[in-house]
mmCIF file of C-alpha atoms in Angstrom:
data_model
loop_
_atom_site.group_PDB
_atom_site.id
_atom_site.type_symbol
_atom_site.label_atom_id
_atom_site.label_comp_id
_atom_site.label_asym_id
_atom_site.label_seq_id
_atom_site.Cartn_x
_atom_site.Cartn_y
_atom_site.Cartn_z
ATOM 1 C CA MET A 1 -21.076 0.235 -18.108
ATOM 2 C CA ASN A 2 -24.137 0.020 -15.908
ATOM 3 C CA THR A 3 -24.228 2.303 -12.854
ATOM 4 C CA THR A 4 -26.947 2.855 -10.296
ATOM 5 C CA LEU A 5 -26.924 5.686 -7.767
ATOM 6 C CA LEU A 6 -27.927 4.634 -4.274
ATOM 7 C CA ALA A 7 -28.387 6.534 -1.045
ATOM 8 C CA PRO A 8 -25.873 5.483 1.633
ATOM 9 C CA VAL A 9 -28.628 3.759 3.622
ATOM 10 C CA GLY A 10 -27.383 1.944 6.711
ATOM 11 C CA LEU A 11 -24.007 3.693 6.721
ATOM 12 C CA PRO A 12 -24.029 6.266 9.523
ATOM 13 C CA ASP A 13 -21.463 8.976 10.115
ATOM 14 C CA LEU A 14 -20.986 9.704 6.408
ATOM 15 C CA SER A 15 -20.583 13.281 5.220
ATOM 16 C CA PRO A 16 -23.337 14.455 2.858
ATOM 17 C CA GLN A 17 -20.567 14.812 0.266
ATOM 18 C CA ILE A 18 -19.990 11.057 0.249
ATOM 19 C CA THR A 19 -22.040 9.154 -2.319
ATOM 20 C CA SER A 20 -22.706 5.422 -2.314
ATOM 21 C CA ARG A 21 -23.249 3.691 -5.655
ATOM 22 C CA TYR A 22 -22.584 0.527 -7.629
ATOM 23 C CA ILE A 23 -20.581 0.031 -10.802
ATOM 24 C CA THR A 24 -20.889 -3.193 -12.802
ATOM 25 C CA LEU A 25 -17.624 -4.360 -14.369
ATOM 26 C CA GLY A 26 -18.640 -6.195 -17.506
ATOM 27 C CA ASP A 27 -15.111 -7.460 -18.162
ATOM 28 C CA ARG A 28 -14.823 -8.924 -14.653
ATOM 29 C CA ASP A 29 -17.626 -11.499 -14.784
ATOM 30 C CA GLY A 30 -20.177 -8.824 -13.996
ATOM 31 C CA LEU A 31 -18.674 -7.863 -10.642
ATOM 32 C CA ASN A 32 -20.947 -5.265 -9.010
ATOM 33 C CA VAL A 33 -18.536 -3.007 -7.152
ATOM 34 C CA HIS A 34 -19.916 -0.876 -4.339
ATOM 35 C CA ILE A 35 -18.027 2.387 -3.935
ATOM 36 C CA LEU A 36 -18.039 5.377 -1.652
ATOM 37 C CA GLU A 37 -16.887 8.523 -3.437
ATOM 38 C CA ALA A 38 -16.378 12.200 -2.745
ATOM 39 C CA PHE A 39 -15.840 15.322 -4.866
ATOM 40 C CA PRO A 40 -14.712 18.780 -3.723
ATOM 41 C CA ASP A 41 -18.339 19.911 -3.352
ATOM 42 C CA THR A 42 -21.773 18.381 -3.752
ATOM 43 C CA SER A 43 -22.511 20.164 -7.036
ATOM 44 C CA ASN A 44 -19.491 18.758 -8.881
ATOM 45 C CA HIS A 45 -19.529 15.196 -10.086
ATOM 46 C CA SER A 46 -17.881 13.236 -12.880
ATOM 47 C CA SER A 47 -18.674 15.915 -15.483
ATOM 48 C CA THR A 48 -15.738 17.887 -14.013
ATOM 49 C CA PRO A 49 -12.316 16.395 -14.864
ATOM 50 C CA TYR A 50 -10.923 15.978 -11.372
ATOM 51 C CA GLN A 51 -7.994 13.594 -10.998
ATOM 52 C CA LEU A 52 -8.770 10.234 -9.429
ATOM 53 C CA ILE A 53 -7.519 8.993 -6.052
ATOM 54 C CA LEU A 54 -8.265 5.391 -5.120
ATOM 55 C CA LEU A 55 -8.306 4.044 -1.540
ATOM 56 C CA LEU A 56 -8.163 0.257 -1.003
ATOM 57 C CA HIS A 57 -9.038 -1.287 2.351
ATOM 58 C CA GLY A 58 -7.691 -4.328 4.207
ATOM 59 C CA PHE A 59 -9.179 -7.014 6.481
ATOM 60 C CA PRO A 60 -11.575 -7.044 8.231
ATOM 61 C CA GLU A 61 -12.537 -3.694 6.745
ATOM 62 C CA LEU A 62 -14.657 -2.029 4.084
ATOM 63 C CA ALA A 63 -14.824 1.068 1.905
ATOM 64 C CA TYR A 64 -16.480 2.570 5.008
ATOM 65 C CA SER A 65 -13.097 2.460 6.768
ATOM 66 C CA TRP A 66 -12.027 5.504 4.707
ATOM 67 C CA ARG A 67 -15.075 7.617 5.665
ATOM 68 C CA LYS A 68 -13.045 10.088 7.764
ATOM 69 C CA ILE A 69 -10.619 11.053 4.995
ATOM 70 C CA LEU A 70 -12.656 10.890 1.756
ATOM 71 C CA VAL A 71 -13.909 14.474 1.848
ATOM 72 C CA PRO A 72 -10.748 16.180 3.178
ATOM 73 C CA ILE A 73 -8.673 14.523 0.444
ATOM 74 C CA ALA A 74 -11.267 15.473 -2.184
ATOM 75 C CA LYS A 75 -10.938 19.133 -1.151
ATOM 76 C CA ALA A 76 -7.128 19.195 -1.297
ATOM 77 C CA HIS A 77 -5.259 21.227 -3.919
ATOM 78 C CA GLN A 78 -7.547 21.921 -6.892
ATOM 79 C CA GLY A 79 -9.866 19.085 -5.928
ATOM 80 C CA TYR A 80 -9.945 15.324 -6.515
ATOM 81 C CA HIS A 81 -12.420 12.563 -7.206
ATOM 82 C CA VAL A 82 -11.755 10.181 -4.297
ATOM 83 C CA VAL A 83 -13.111 6.630 -4.494
ATOM 84 C CA ALA A 84 -13.066 3.796 -1.949
ATOM 85 C CA PRO A 85 -14.483 0.454 -3.136
ATOM 86 C CA ASP A 86 -15.587 -2.611 -1.244
ATOM 87 C CA LEU A 87 -13.127 -5.111 -2.711
ATOM 88 C CA ARG A 88 -14.193 -8.456 -4.179
ATOM 89 C CA GLY A 89 -15.544 -10.647 -1.391
ATOM 90 C CA PHE A 90 -16.266 -7.719 0.944
ATOM 91 C CA GLY A 91 -19.304 -5.677 1.894
ATOM 92 C CA ARG A 92 -21.783 -4.802 -0.812
ATOM 93 C CA THR A 93 -19.614 -5.815 -3.757
ATOM 94 C CA THR A 94 -21.142 -8.922 -5.324
ATOM 95 C CA LEU A 95 -21.196 -10.921 -8.525
ATOM 96 C CA SER A 96 -24.053 -10.257 -10.934
ATOM 97 C CA GLY A 97 -26.968 -12.560 -10.298
ATOM 98 C CA SER A 98 -26.104 -13.142 -6.645
ATOM 99 C CA GLY A 99 -28.501 -10.457 -5.478
ATOM 100 C CA GLY A 100 -26.063 -9.701 -2.675
ATOM 101 C CA ALA A 101 -27.543 -12.567 -0.657
ATOM 102 C CA SER A 102 -25.076 -15.435 -1.202
ATOM 103 C CA GLN A 103 -22.006 -15.714 1.007
ATOM 104 C CA VAL A 104 -18.572 -16.676 -0.257
ATOM 105 C CA GLN A 105 -17.887 -20.310 0.599
ATOM 106 C CA TYR A 106 -14.604 -21.959 1.543
ATOM 107 C CA GLU A 107 -15.066 -24.333 -1.389
ATOM 108 C CA ASP A 108 -15.345 -21.518 -3.955
ATOM 109 C CA ALA A 109 -12.573 -21.143 -6.537
ATOM 110 C CA LEU A 110 -9.559 -19.611 -4.798
ATOM 111 C CA SER A 111 -8.158 -18.216 -8.047
ATOM 112 C CA SER A 112 -10.769 -15.414 -7.941
ATOM 113 C CA TYR A 113 -9.034 -14.080 -4.822
ATOM 114 C CA HIS A 114 -5.459 -14.236 -6.061
ATOM 115 C CA ILE A 115 -3.897 -10.820 -5.625
ATOM 116 C CA LEU A 116 -3.316 -10.358 -9.366
ATOM 117 C CA ASN A 117 -6.982 -11.083 -10.042
ATOM 118 C CA ILE A 118 -7.971 -8.447 -7.479
ATOM 119 C CA ALA A 119 -5.487 -6.070 -9.138
ATOM 120 C CA ASP A 120 -7.292 -6.691 -12.425
ATOM 121 C CA ASP A 121 -10.542 -5.749 -10.659
ATOM 122 C CA VAL A 122 -8.945 -2.473 -9.575
ATOM 123 C CA CYS A 123 -7.736 -1.616 -13.078
ATOM 124 C CA SER A 124 -11.170 -2.415 -14.523
ATOM 125 C CA LEU A 125 -12.776 -0.139 -11.928
ATOM 126 C CA VAL A 126 -10.475 2.724 -12.942
ATOM 127 C CA ARG A 127 -11.576 2.358 -16.566
ATOM 128 C CA ALA A 128 -15.230 2.005 -15.586
ATOM 129 C CA LEU A 129 -14.979 5.279 -13.685
ATOM 130 C CA GLY A 130 -13.867 6.909 -16.947
ATOM 131 C CA TYR A 131 -10.169 7.383 -16.162
ATOM 132 C CA SER A 132 -6.958 6.400 -17.875
ATOM 133 C CA SER A 133 -4.755 7.230 -14.877
ATOM 134 C CA VAL A 134 -4.848 7.490 -11.075
ATOM 135 C CA ALA A 135 -3.096 10.379 -9.329
ATOM 136 C CA MET A 136 -2.558 8.433 -6.104
ATOM 137 C CA LEU A 137 -3.256 4.811 -5.186
ATOM 138 C CA VAL A 138 -3.454 4.121 -1.444
ATOM 139 C CA GLY A 139 -3.707 0.706 0.193
ATOM 140 C CA HIS A 140 -4.003 -0.289 3.844
ATOM 141 C CA ASP A 141 -3.223 -3.688 5.397
ATOM 142 C CA PHE A 142 -3.805 -6.328 2.683
ATOM 143 C CA GLY A 143 -4.640 -3.377 0.456
ATOM 144 C CA SER A 144 -0.974 -2.366 0.743
ATOM 145 C CA ALA A 145 0.158 -5.556 -0.966
ATOM 146 C CA LEU A 146 -2.622 -5.080 -3.492
ATOM 147 C CA VAL A 147 -1.596 -1.557 -4.514
ATOM 148 C CA GLY A 148 1.990 -2.750 -4.799
ATOM 149 C CA HIS A 149 0.997 -5.438 -7.272
ATOM 150 C CA CYS A 150 -1.127 -2.891 -9.138
ATOM 151 C CA VAL A 151 1.740 -0.453 -9.664
ATOM 152 C CA VAL A 152 4.332 -3.034 -10.698
ATOM 153 C CA ALA A 153 1.926 -4.820 -13.040
ATOM 154 C CA HIS A 154 0.345 -1.649 -14.484
ATOM 155 C CA PRO A 155 2.811 1.226 -13.967
ATOM 156 C CA GLU A 156 1.267 3.240 -16.805
ATOM 157 C CA LEU A 157 -1.998 3.547 -14.874
ATOM 158 C CA PHE A 158 -0.778 4.876 -11.517
ATOM 159 C CA ALA A 159 1.164 8.115 -10.927
ATOM 160 C CA SER A 160 2.014 7.528 -7.246
ATOM 161 C CA VAL A 161 1.414 4.967 -4.509
ATOM 162 C CA VAL A 162 1.094 4.928 -0.713
ATOM 163 C CA PHE A 163 1.551 1.741 1.278
ATOM 164 C CA MET A 164 -0.088 1.731 4.704
ATOM 165 C CA SER A 165 0.679 -0.480 7.719
ATOM 166 C CA VAL A 166 2.227 -3.362 5.736
ATOM 167 C CA PRO A 167 5.520 -2.782 3.860
ATOM 168 C CA PHE A 168 5.467 -3.914 0.243
ATOM 169 C CA GLY A 169 8.205 -6.455 -0.435
ATOM 170 C CA GLY A 170 7.643 -6.890 -4.147
ATOM 171 C CA ALA A 171 5.320 -8.822 -6.428
ATOM 172 C CA SER A 172 5.389 -12.495 -5.592
ATOM 173 C CA GLY A 173 1.939 -13.714 -4.578
ATOM 174 C CA GLN A 174 3.675 -15.234 -1.529
ATOM 175 C CA LEU A 175 3.690 -13.746 1.948
ATOM 176 C CA TRP A 176 7.053 -14.921 3.267
ATOM 177 C CA SER A 177 9.083 -14.321 0.114
ATOM 178 C CA GLN A 178 9.315 -10.768 1.464
ATOM 179 C CA THR A 179 11.828 -11.896 4.109
ATOM 180 C CA SER A 180 14.433 -12.544 1.435
ATOM 181 C CA ASN A 181 16.323 -9.919 -0.499
ATOM 182 C CA GLU A 182 16.611 -12.269 -3.444
ATOM 183 C CA GLY A 183 14.452 -11.434 -6.439
ATOM 184 C CA GLY A 184 14.055 -15.000 -7.714
ATOM 185 C CA ASP A 185 10.880 -16.335 -9.197
ATOM 186 C CA ASP A 186 10.762 -19.783 -7.596
ATOM 187 C CA LYS A 187 7.258 -19.905 -6.178
ATOM 188 C CA ALA A 188 7.705 -23.415 -4.812
ATOM 189 C CA LYS A 189 10.516 -22.032 -2.652
ATOM 190 C CA GLY A 190 8.194 -19.364 -1.266
ATOM 191 C CA HIS A 191 5.560 -21.965 -0.440
ATOM 192 C CA SER A 192 8.230 -24.076 1.287
ATOM 193 C CA VAL A 193 9.213 -21.135 3.514
ATOM 194 C CA VAL A 194 5.590 -20.727 4.588
ATOM 195 C CA SER A 195 5.369 -24.404 5.471
ATOM 196 C CA ASP A 196 8.726 -24.404 7.265
ATOM 197 C CA ILE A 197 7.811 -21.399 9.414
ATOM 198 C CA GLY A 198 4.518 -23.048 10.342
ATOM 199 C CA THR A 199 6.366 -26.197 11.386
ATOM 200 C CA ALA A 200 8.900 -24.210 13.407
ATOM 201 C CA LEU A 201 6.178 -22.242 15.211
ATOM 202 C CA ALA A 202 4.310 -25.439 16.066
ATOM 203 C CA ALA A 203 7.507 -26.905 17.547
ATOM 204 C CA LEU A 204 7.941 -24.040 20.027
ATOM 205 C CA GLN A 205 6.991 -24.386 23.672
ATOM 206 C CA PRO A 206 4.212 -23.448 23.952
ATOM 207 C CA PRO A 207 3.344 -24.310 20.338
ATOM 208 C CA ARG A 208 2.197 -21.445 18.139
ATOM 209 C CA LYS A 209 0.745 -20.702 14.706
ATOM 210 C CA HIS A 210 0.698 -17.647 12.473
ATOM 211 C CA TYR A 211 -2.608 -15.827 12.160
ATOM 212 C CA THR A 212 -2.547 -16.150 8.373
ATOM 213 C CA ALA A 213 -2.405 -19.940 8.751
ATOM 214 C CA TYR A 214 -5.431 -19.765 11.037
ATOM 215 C CA PHE A 215 -7.264 -17.464 8.603
ATOM 216 C CA SER A 216 -6.681 -20.131 5.938
ATOM 217 C CA THR A 217 -8.501 -22.888 7.841
ATOM 218 C CA PRO A 218 -12.048 -24.059 6.998
ATOM 219 C CA SER A 219 -13.252 -23.153 10.508
ATOM 220 C CA ALA A 220 -12.023 -19.532 10.738
ATOM 221 C CA ASN A 221 -15.103 -17.959 9.159
ATOM 222 C CA ALA A 222 -17.576 -19.715 11.444
ATOM 223 C CA ASP A 223 -15.330 -19.169 14.470
ATOM 224 C CA MET A 224 -15.265 -15.416 13.996
ATOM 225 C CA LEU A 225 -18.932 -15.066 13.099
ATOM 226 C CA GLY A 226 -19.840 -16.863 16.329
ATOM 227 C CA GLN A 227 -23.512 -16.511 17.082
ATOM 228 C CA GLY A 228 -23.705 -13.257 15.133
ATOM 229 C CA GLY A 229 -25.405 -10.193 16.598
ATOM 230 C CA LYS A 230 -23.849 -8.988 19.845
ATOM 231 C CA ASP A 231 -21.376 -11.877 19.831
ATOM 232 C CA LEU A 232 -19.945 -10.696 16.501
ATOM 233 C CA TYR A 233 -20.091 -7.020 17.493
ATOM 234 C CA ASP A 234 -18.152 -7.712 20.704
ATOM 235 C CA PHE A 235 -15.527 -9.851 18.949
ATOM 236 C CA LEU A 236 -14.867 -7.222 16.297
ATOM 237 C CA GLY A 237 -14.693 -4.442 18.867
ATOM 238 C CA SER A 238 -12.162 -6.298 20.983
ATOM 239 C CA TYR A 239 -10.116 -7.269 17.920
ATOM 240 C CA VAL A 240 -10.075 -3.647 16.733
ATOM 241 C CA TYR A 241 -9.072 -2.398 20.198
ATOM 242 C CA MET A 242 -6.221 -4.890 20.546
ATOM 243 C CA LYS A 243 -4.714 -3.780 17.221
ATOM 244 C CA SER A 244 -5.195 -0.080 17.940
ATOM 245 C CA GLY A 245 -2.794 2.357 19.559
ATOM 246 C CA LYS A 246 -4.824 2.161 22.766
ATOM 247 C CA TRP A 247 -3.779 -1.379 23.683
ATOM 248 C CA ASP A 248 -0.791 -1.590 26.033
ATOM 249 C CA GLY A 249 0.641 -4.594 24.173
ATOM 250 C CA ASN A 250 1.398 -2.621 21.010
ATOM 251 C CA ASP A 251 4.910 -1.412 21.742
ATOM 252 C CA ALA A 252 5.883 -2.032 18.128
ATOM 253 C CA HIS A 253 9.570 -2.252 17.182
ATOM 254 C CA PRO A 254 11.824 -4.073 14.685
ATOM 255 C CA LEU A 255 12.466 -7.726 15.481
ATOM 256 C CA PRO A 256 16.115 -8.833 15.869
ATOM 257 C CA SER A 257 16.109 -10.939 12.686
ATOM 258 C CA ALA A 258 15.252 -7.813 10.669
ATOM 259 C CA SER A 259 18.947 -6.914 10.801
ATOM 260 C CA SER A 260 19.954 -10.228 9.225
ATOM 261 C CA PRO A 261 20.110 -10.347 5.415
ATOM 262 C CA SER A 262 18.989 -13.987 5.410
ATOM 263 C CA PRO A 263 17.536 -15.129 8.735
ATOM 264 C CA SER A 264 17.011 -18.842 9.314
ATOM 265 C CA VAL A 265 13.555 -20.282 9.730
ATOM 266 C CA SER A 266 14.255 -20.986 13.409
ATOM 267 C CA GLU A 267 15.349 -17.366 13.946
ATOM 268 C CA LEU A 268 12.175 -16.129 12.283
ATOM 269 C CA ALA A 269 10.021 -18.423 14.395
ATOM 270 C CA ARG A 270 11.617 -17.304 17.643
ATOM 271 C CA ASP A 271 11.155 -13.660 16.683
ATOM 272 C CA LEU A 272 7.577 -14.128 15.530
ATOM 273 C CA ALA A 273 6.705 -15.796 18.828
ATOM 274 C CA THR A 274 7.326 -12.446 20.554
ATOM 275 C CA LEU A 275 4.566 -10.732 18.552
ATOM 276 C CA PRO A 276 1.127 -10.155 20.100
ATOM 277 C CA GLU A 277 -1.110 -13.200 20.058
ATOM 278 C CA TYR A 278 -3.421 -11.706 17.444
ATOM 279 C CA TYR A 279 -0.488 -12.238 15.043
ATOM 280 C CA VAL A 280 1.129 -15.405 16.410
ATOM 281 C CA MET A 281 -1.522 -17.435 18.170
ATOM 282 C CA PRO A 282 -1.466 -20.419 20.521
ATOM 283 C CA LEU A 283 -1.590 -23.467 18.261
ATOM 284 C CA HIS A 284 -4.895 -24.830 19.545
ATOM 285 C CA GLU A 285 -6.854 -21.585 19.943
ATOM 286 C CA SER A 286 -9.136 -19.752 17.526
ATOM 287 C CA MET A 287 -8.945 -16.001 17.073
ATOM 288 C CA PRO A 288 -12.091 -15.485 19.209
ATOM 289 C CA ASP A 289 -10.470 -17.687 21.898
ATOM 290 C CA VAL A 290 -7.389 -15.433 21.890
ATOM 291 C CA ILE A 291 -9.398 -12.230 22.027
ATOM 292 C CA ALA A 292 -11.814 -13.491 24.707
ATOM 293 C CA ARG A 293 -8.933 -14.531 26.974
ATOM 294 C CA HIS A 294 -7.452 -11.016 26.799
ATOM 295 C CA VAL A 295 -10.875 -9.447 27.403
ATOM 296 C CA ARG A 296 -11.190 -11.488 30.613
ATOM 297 C CA MET A 297 -7.904 -9.953 31.750
ATOM 298 C CA ASP A 298 -8.746 -6.381 30.701
ATOM 299 C CA THR A 299 -12.348 -5.227 30.362
ATOM 300 C CA ARG A 300 -11.227 -2.061 28.528
ATOM 301 C CA ILE A 301 -10.786 -4.212 25.428
ATOM 302 C CA THR A 302 -13.897 -3.307 23.453
ATOM 303 C CA TRP A 303 -14.853 -0.821 20.739
ATOM 304 C CA PRO A 304 -12.747 2.333 21.220
ATOM 305 C CA ARG A 305 -14.745 5.298 22.465
ATOM 306 C CA GLY A 306 -16.427 7.042 19.547
ATOM 307 C CA ASP A 307 -16.324 3.975 17.277
ATOM 308 C CA GLU A 308 -19.348 2.191 18.700
ATOM 309 C CA VAL A 309 -21.656 3.261 15.860
ATOM 310 C CA ALA A 310 -19.104 2.292 13.237
ATOM 311 C CA GLY A 311 -18.822 -1.036 14.997
ATOM 312 C CA GLY A 312 -22.461 -1.643 14.264
ATOM 313 C CA VAL A 313 -21.761 -1.156 10.550
ATOM 314 C CA TYR A 314 -18.926 -3.684 10.523
ATOM 315 C CA ALA A 315 -20.910 -6.211 12.558
ATOM 316 C CA ALA A 316 -23.936 -5.854 10.292
ATOM 317 C CA GLU A 317 -21.953 -6.106 7.058
ATOM 318 C CA PHE A 318 -19.796 -9.070 8.077
ATOM 319 C CA GLY A 319 -22.784 -10.695 9.738
ATOM 320 C CA ARG A 320 -24.507 -10.561 6.352
ATOM 321 C CA THR A 321 -21.579 -11.547 4.125
ATOM 322 C CA GLY A 322 -19.375 -13.589 6.429
ATOM 323 C CA PHE A 323 -15.582 -13.239 6.477
ATOM 324 C CA GLN A 324 -14.725 -15.901 3.899
ATOM 325 C CA GLY A 325 -14.219 -13.503 0.992
ATOM 326 C CA GLY A 326 -11.509 -11.652 2.897
ATOM 327 C CA LEU A 327 -10.064 -14.845 4.376
ATOM 328 C CA ASN A 328 -9.566 -16.146 0.856
ATOM 329 C CA TYR A 329 -7.037 -13.353 0.246
ATOM 330 C CA TYR A 330 -4.840 -14.908 2.967
ATOM 331 C CA ARG A 331 -5.432 -18.454 1.720
ATOM 332 C CA SER A 332 -4.301 -17.374 -1.727
ATOM 333 C CA ALA A 333 -1.187 -15.645 -0.357
ATOM 334 C CA LEU A 334 -0.165 -18.857 1.444
ATOM 335 C CA SER A 335 -0.965 -21.182 -1.462
ATOM 336 C CA PRO A 336 0.842 -21.975 -4.715
ATOM 337 C CA PRO A 337 -0.395 -19.584 -7.408
ATOM 338 C CA PRO A 338 -3.015 -20.601 -9.959
ATOM 339 C CA PRO A 339 -1.278 -22.154 -12.990
ATOM 340 C CA GLU A 340 -2.573 -19.360 -15.224
ATOM 341 C CA ARG A 341 -0.784 -16.761 -13.054
ATOM 342 C CA ILE A 342 2.675 -18.359 -12.883
ATOM 343 C CA ALA A 343 4.058 -16.768 -16.050
ATOM 344 C CA GLN A 344 2.814 -13.326 -14.997
ATOM 345 C CA LEU A 345 4.313 -13.682 -11.527
ATOM 346 C CA ARG A 346 7.653 -14.707 -13.015
ATOM 347 C CA ALA A 347 7.572 -11.661 -15.270
ATOM 348 C CA LEU A 348 6.878 -9.398 -12.291
ATOM 349 C CA ALA A 349 9.413 -10.955 -9.911
ATOM 350 C CA GLY A 350 12.081 -8.442 -8.989
ATOM 351 C CA ARG A 351 10.317 -5.596 -10.758
ATOM 352 C CA GLN A 352 10.694 -2.306 -8.896
ATOM 353 C CA VAL A 353 8.107 0.333 -8.104
ATOM 354 C CA LYS A 354 8.817 3.027 -10.677
ATOM 355 C CA VAL A 355 6.455 5.730 -9.382
ATOM 356 C CA PRO A 356 6.840 7.990 -6.309
ATOM 357 C CA ALA A 357 6.078 5.904 -3.217
ATOM 358 C CA ALA A 358 5.393 6.576 0.453
ATOM 359 C CA PHE A 359 4.712 4.451 3.524
ATOM 360 C CA ILE A 360 2.427 5.562 6.362
ATOM 361 C CA SER A 361 1.485 3.662 9.502
ATOM 362 C CA GLY A 362 0.711 4.048 13.140
ATOM 363 C CA ALA A 363 3.858 3.965 15.275
ATOM 364 C CA ARG A 364 2.114 1.389 17.497
ATOM 365 C CA ASP A 365 1.235 -0.901 14.593
ATOM 366 C CA TRP A 366 3.035 -4.244 14.675
ATOM 367 C CA GLY A 367 2.091 -4.682 11.010
ATOM 368 C CA VAL A 368 5.152 -2.581 10.143
ATOM 369 C CA TYR A 369 7.497 -5.174 11.650
ATOM 370 C CA GLN A 370 5.667 -8.508 11.548
ATOM 371 C CA ILE A 371 7.704 -9.623 8.500
ATOM 372 C CA PRO A 372 11.352 -9.084 9.527
ATOM 373 C CA GLY A 373 13.358 -7.250 6.893
ATOM 374 C CA ALA A 374 10.324 -6.113 4.903
ATOM 375 C CA VAL A 375 10.847 -2.407 5.677
ATOM 376 C CA ARG A 376 14.450 -2.516 4.496
ATOM 377 C CA LYS A 377 13.532 -4.456 1.364
ATOM 378 C CA MET A 378 10.730 -2.024 0.508
ATOM 379 C CA ARG A 379 12.883 1.066 0.934
ATOM 380 C CA GLU A 380 16.238 -0.180 -0.363
ATOM 381 C CA VAL A 381 15.214 -2.618 -3.088
ATOM 382 C CA VAL A 382 11.604 -2.456 -4.234
ATOM 383 C CA CYS A 383 11.290 1.354 -4.101
ATOM 384 C CA SER A 384 14.908 2.234 -4.797
ATOM 385 C CA SER A 385 14.173 3.679 -8.247
ATOM 386 C CA ALA A 386 12.351 6.963 -8.934
ATOM 387 C CA GLY A 387 14.542 8.651 -6.325
ATOM 388 C CA GLY A 388 13.840 5.997 -3.687
ATOM 389 C CA MET A 389 11.576 6.257 -0.657
ATOM 390 C CA GLN A 390 12.921 9.253 1.224
ATOM 391 C CA ASP A 391 12.855 9.579 5.010
ATOM 392 C CA GLU A 392 10.080 12.180 4.925
ATOM 393 C CA ASP A 393 7.921 9.695 3.010
ATOM 394 C CA PHE A 394 8.340 6.924 5.587
ATOM 395 C CA VAL A 395 5.883 8.133 8.212
ATOM 396 C CA LEU A 396 5.002 6.552 11.564
ATOM 397 C CA ILE A 397 2.204 8.437 13.322
ATOM 398 C CA GLU A 398 2.741 8.579 17.069
ATOM 399 C CA GLY A 399 0.013 7.072 19.234
ATOM 400 C CA ALA A 400 -1.808 5.373 16.365
ATOM 401 C CA GLY A 401 -2.055 1.635 15.871
ATOM 402 C CA HIS A 402 -3.170 -0.462 12.936
ATOM 403 C CA TRP A 403 -6.331 1.457 12.000
ATOM 404 C CA VAL A 404 -4.496 4.696 11.290
ATOM 405 C CA GLN A 405 -7.085 6.145 8.866
ATOM 406 C CA GLN A 406 -9.629 5.933 11.671
ATOM 407 C CA GLU A 407 -7.364 6.604 14.663
ATOM 408 C CA ALA A 408 -5.509 9.635 13.263
ATOM 409 C CA PRO A 409 -7.406 10.822 10.177
ATOM 410 C CA GLU A 410 -6.306 14.472 10.359
ATOM 411 C CA ILE A 411 -2.612 13.602 10.470
ATOM 412 C CA LEU A 412 -3.041 11.000 7.752
ATOM 413 C CA VAL A 413 -4.778 13.527 5.495
ATOM 414 C CA ARG A 414 -1.971 16.008 6.049
ATOM 415 C CA GLU A 415 0.675 13.431 5.114
ATOM 416 C CA LEU A 416 -1.225 12.179 2.072
ATOM 417 C CA VAL A 417 -1.776 15.714 0.766
ATOM 418 C CA ARG A 418 1.880 16.620 1.350
ATOM 419 C CA PHE A 419 3.102 13.516 -0.489
ATOM 420 C CA LEU A 420 0.611 13.980 -3.334
ATOM 421 C CA GLY A 421 1.753 17.551 -3.856
ATOM 422 C CA LYS A 422 5.361 16.416 -3.912
ATOM 423 C CA ALA A 423 4.620 13.566 -6.335
ATOM 424 C CA LYS A 424 2.747 15.835 -8.729
ATOM 425 C CA ALA A 425 5.674 18.259 -8.771
ATOM 426 C CA LEU A 426 8.143 15.603 -9.887
#
């Protein structure tokens, strides 16, 4: 293992207890993983056997997104080693030999971004950090699906798991398979559902498309980068605001088809069309088009107060790397799996989460409900073993939207520490 300590240059608003460094994963094609980490105090590092907690971000985010909770979690109980990596394709994590300069291209091999390949990255990182187990694995947004696949594929490695913002509907590699309560392993069926929903959305008046379909297009990366600089900074700020608890349009609630055990494609499409346009977009608009139109109607839609400096970090990092690495996660989720992953996916299909599990989100986060029936499936099917997901472990934080670790960090820390204490006592 080759590690190099680096100062957190260019990352403002970090506690002095947060260290930035790189770890090269020799068994993962030399992936150079950038991590932010915290210990209970600045004098204690990996020579002290603290238990490991791993925090996995979503899109369009970074390890930096966890900056407000790294140290408080590290200081909980008897102390923890808390690590947040930039995932493959994001931020400062690069392949050996790239020098951090090359951007991910649309034409690059999509198999590298399949969720099980990213899960393998995570497991390799745990070993490279010197651990054989993780006390708590936490994932937000796409990271929620990722931690779910980690714990069902490698249950011996993870003692507890927390899903954030996006309910985990089971290992499948397919987004819309989560709408069904069936545990089958027919991946072609899952791909057909994706296609059918896209067709049904496009047939609505006005015609619509799902944001994941847009994220899978060749033009999405260039669209969102725009002219870079202030253009990119403004787009990201408005996108963040519209998905936060501050935006008036985020009156999140279950969609009617969530109560149906097997909703039709047309029912799903009609329900999805009621979601905010950052989830279900006009068919012929880009994401920047959608955001800009709302900004023209409401000039408050910009970086939330207090997040302007952080916005500069996101704009600089994505301006340097582009969005394509993260967009490839969505492309993979909507595509048939790589042939070499089919047998593994079939083996994992229907497998339950066997470790203590919790779900935490902002109460104003539509991510909780954007896949009808996913909450019920997570709680009643996927997490029904190990005592099930109890009511106290299904937490919706009032006033917070999608970016709950940044909008309500104190409450999130309290809930994570409470759940971790409970899980350790089991």
